[in-house]
Amino acid sequence: MGLNDSSPGAMRNGRGLSDQWADSVVVRPRTTERHITVHKRLVLGFALSILTLIIVTVVAVVLSVRFEECGSGRGRDRAAGEPGARGAGGSARLNGSRGERTGDRGDDEAAQPWRSPRLPGSVRPRHYDLRLAVYMDNFTFSGEVSIELECVNATRFIVLHTDRLEVDQVSVTAEGGAAGRPARPAGGAMRIHRHFPFPANQMYVVVLHRELKPMRVYRLNMSFDAAIEDELLGFFRSSYTLQRERRYLAVTQFSPIHARKAFPCFDEPVYKATFSLTIRHDAQYTSLSNMPVESSSLSDEDGWLTNRFARTPRMSTYYLAWAVCNFTYRETQTDSGVTIRLYARPDAISSGAGDYALQITKRLLGFYQAYFKVQYSLPKLDLLAVPKHPYAAMENWGLSVFVEQKILLDAEVSSSSYQMELTMVVVHEICHQWFGDLVTPVWWEDVWLKEGFAHFFEYVGTDFLFPKWNMEKQRFLTDVLHEVMLLDGLRSSHPISQEVEQATDINRVFDWIAYKKGAALIRMLANVMGQTLFQKGLNDYLLSHMYSNAARDDLWSKLSQAMRSEGRDIDIGEMMDRWTLQMGYPVVTISKDQSEQLTTHNITVSQEHFLYGQEVRSNNSLQWQVPLTVAVGNASTVCSESLIWINNKTETHRIHQMHENTWLLGNINQTGYFRVNYDLQNWKLLIQQLHSSPQIISVGNRAGLIDDAFNLARAGYLPQGVPLQLIGYLPEETSFLPWHAASQALYQLDKLLDRTDEYSLFSDYVLKQVASRYHQMGWPSNGPGHEGNVLQASYQTEELQRELIMLACSFGNKQCHRQAVAYISDWISSNKNRIPPNIRDIVYCTGVSLMDEDVWEFIWMKFHSSNAVSEKKILLEALTCSDNTFLLNRLLNLSLTSDLVPEQDVIDVIVHVGRNPQGRSLAWKYFREKWEVLNARYGEALFMNSKLISGVTEFLNTEKELSELKDFILSSGVGAGPALPRALEIVEGNVRWHRLYRRQFYQWLRKPPSSALG
Ligand SMILES: [Zn+2]
């Protein structure tokens, strides 16, 4: 799945959807036809229930007599006297928990396998025949599923998943064939003792009279009804407007555990099976699923359409998918004959907004087939653009679903960052067709196996599409590595492989640790192995586990094998377990032995668990196997590079060609997932190098040095002056990446400092570094074709220009402010927006913050009238930039109490008000006052993404605010979820930094040393 990113620079951990088409939908009354169906069914159901009751009573009386005769024994029934019990064919809408008292007669129901959070595994599904009738007029559906089962261990219980389904009929038959041979439809009906839902575990239990036999095949038939909900999970609905008319669509989101909301199934990834799906619906709609339509028929009677889809390969339930909509499409074909279609709203298709995604998808299928050396498995791939979706996208095999903002591109008004983000979401989902769909993690604890790979390949695949972007070597560092090390340096972090059992915990594993740390670890491993062996290992892994499941050890063993084939004997499993089963990462400290004067030097390398909180460091014993690459260099050249494995706390290594003025540089190109620290003399030499001739050190390492220095200082490993002195070289920096790393670190500091008395010392220092390069780069021109088409534009230059304008305007460069104001004034007076798309967000925000109320009203009006997805989002964000607290308050209240702001954007509004220094205390206060409302409205989702909580707390940094946060945690009674403990740790860290380091920090700024050597 692709999680939704919020704007760059923020903790990108949310689901901030903005969506102007879909709002709350009123359920329309059922049609007469449906009324009749339901009525008939009720009458029939009632009659059956009466009949069943009679049969059950008779059977129970007979059985209880027999049991009294036989005494105790296995396989005995407890039909009589149990409120949950129902015979075959009866209605089973009772709460299952009432039925399960443990028998005092010692029968095997005492085992109660449905009480365990995981399926018992005694039976496995082989094939599902699923037939659905979808009623778009009243948003309900009914279905019949026939599941071919193989019995693994003798059992009387069939336990599978259902959630919110009304199960009507249940029957079980024994098939003629044994497992391994095709089933013959010959078998007889099995008598069902009772069947009932067990809602606590979202399970459904069928208890049989007799045991199922191992190796034999059975068939479980169930019929059910359910609603097409308005809540983005299971089989859900949403809507859009076409020619002033509201249109509806219904689509599925099953990952991770919502297939059970749409049909009874074995809803754990390891239960792979094949699926044959048939959908019946009103002929004005189209239906789609993972596979192409095999046959289609139109009923003369009611004009309904029945689509039968081809049988799928073996797959898990969570990426099964279907949709019923009246979208149109454009299509293309790959050289190997795979049909790719992009389905969307008819007006989006006709405007060509889907063409970009369609074209890159075609190229990507070719790329992945060549890289993995495994063909795409299905005959077609549909991309479906929906107005509302809980995630950025979902990788359903052959039918991937995207929220419109992540797949539709309006080249005229979209910024290059919008296009980049969209591209990466597409690259991510296409990668999943192999990593996730073809080979699936055994269980959710290893969700990072698929998400980490897909996230890593976002960069590799985008490099294939646009080699000049240099994503994997550059942007990966700031957007993945630096961001996740910030989170993973907290003691409230967790290992990437997390144990999960309970259904409610499964959503939590989809966090940035799984995605970003997963990607960073895979990148480290790929670099240790080298490209060829890495690819060879992946190919072997995919071929060995295709149409099946794999755990991390399966991957490690294939990668180790690939290494051994080249005579390199590294136990990858042993190495990687340290990184995946332990939380956090190490800081590696390299120091030179100063006493020696030889050309061969000893260096001491030590590792310790990097943590922002000093007091928690004392007794940490975590260690890693660290692949440390080291280079030595002097003023003009880098002399050599070598790989040293660090396995112990402290090690000594010999390095050649060292002189008095040679510096050491660790973690070349930042391929490793760790920080590097040096002795102060070495820091001085590196800083001197950056000031005199930065290009000697690679772009990646320049960005890495900046990020490491700021974070080491923040955590107290380095004096506060070191990072400040280091960024003194920035006027010489011509590349985007180091500037981006610096700005990310500076905005972090800004949140700590912007309410301090001496703030201007800091902002002046930043502006001093920015000024010359900012003036040199200037502002983008807005001639036609120059912006918005990142394919031709020199991406690095545009991004650098944007970064510098953002720094200049946010830290108060007067010229930058004047330029922004001029653009806004021009827009208002001419009613023509001539602001280049790439910097609109900066200009809008700066304009709103500096100009009067009329500008706010103007932007508010534009927000309502705009139709472009990307534009609407940045207009709304700009409204939060005002320094007028009256306006901010008004915006907050309007967001929450009116429908002027789409419901999904409310959290974004609050978070962005919190990012505004003038709005921080307001957002914090508002959050606490409205907590009950927010919590009621966003419920569990709030904990899942934690965006709101981190957004309104990360800038708190006084003792008073810390105790406010503690009070809030106590009084709100919300202990669950990782967001609040993390917020508390961050705020404690902020307070500590002020107590320990603020003076030192400002002292350096008051009297910076004149030379780079300080
Ligand atoms: Zn994903």
GROMACS .gro file of C-alpha atoms and ligand atoms in nm, residues 1-3 393-395 425 428-429 432 435 447 450-455 458 510 515, ligand 1:
model
   22
    1MET     CA    1   0.000   0.000   0.000
    2GLY     CA    2   0.108   0.353  -0.048
    3LEU     CA    3   0.061   0.573   0.253
  393ALA     CA    4  -0.304   0.364  -0.337
  394MET     CA    5  -0.348  -0.011  -0.305
  395GLU     CA    6  -0.161  -0.267  -0.512
  425VAL     CA    7   0.324   0.616  -0.594
  428HIS     CA    8   0.555   0.169  -0.572
  429GLU     CA    9   0.229  -0.004  -0.660
  432HIS     CA   10   0.404  -0.471  -0.545
  435PHE     CA   11   0.679  -0.798  -0.407
  447VAL     CA   12   0.495  -0.637   0.620
  450LYS     CA   13   0.681  -0.591   0.082
  451GLU     CA   14   0.657  -0.226   0.186
  452GLY     CA   15   1.030  -0.177   0.231
  453PHE     CA   16   1.097  -0.321  -0.113
  454ALA     CA   17   0.824  -0.119  -0.281
  455HIS     CA   18   0.949   0.198  -0.112
  458GLU     CA   19   1.019   0.391  -0.579
  510PHE     CA   20   0.197   0.006   0.838
  515TYR     CA   21   0.829   0.165   0.489
 1015ZN      ZN   22   0.292  -0.049  -0.049
   0.00000   0.00000   0.00000
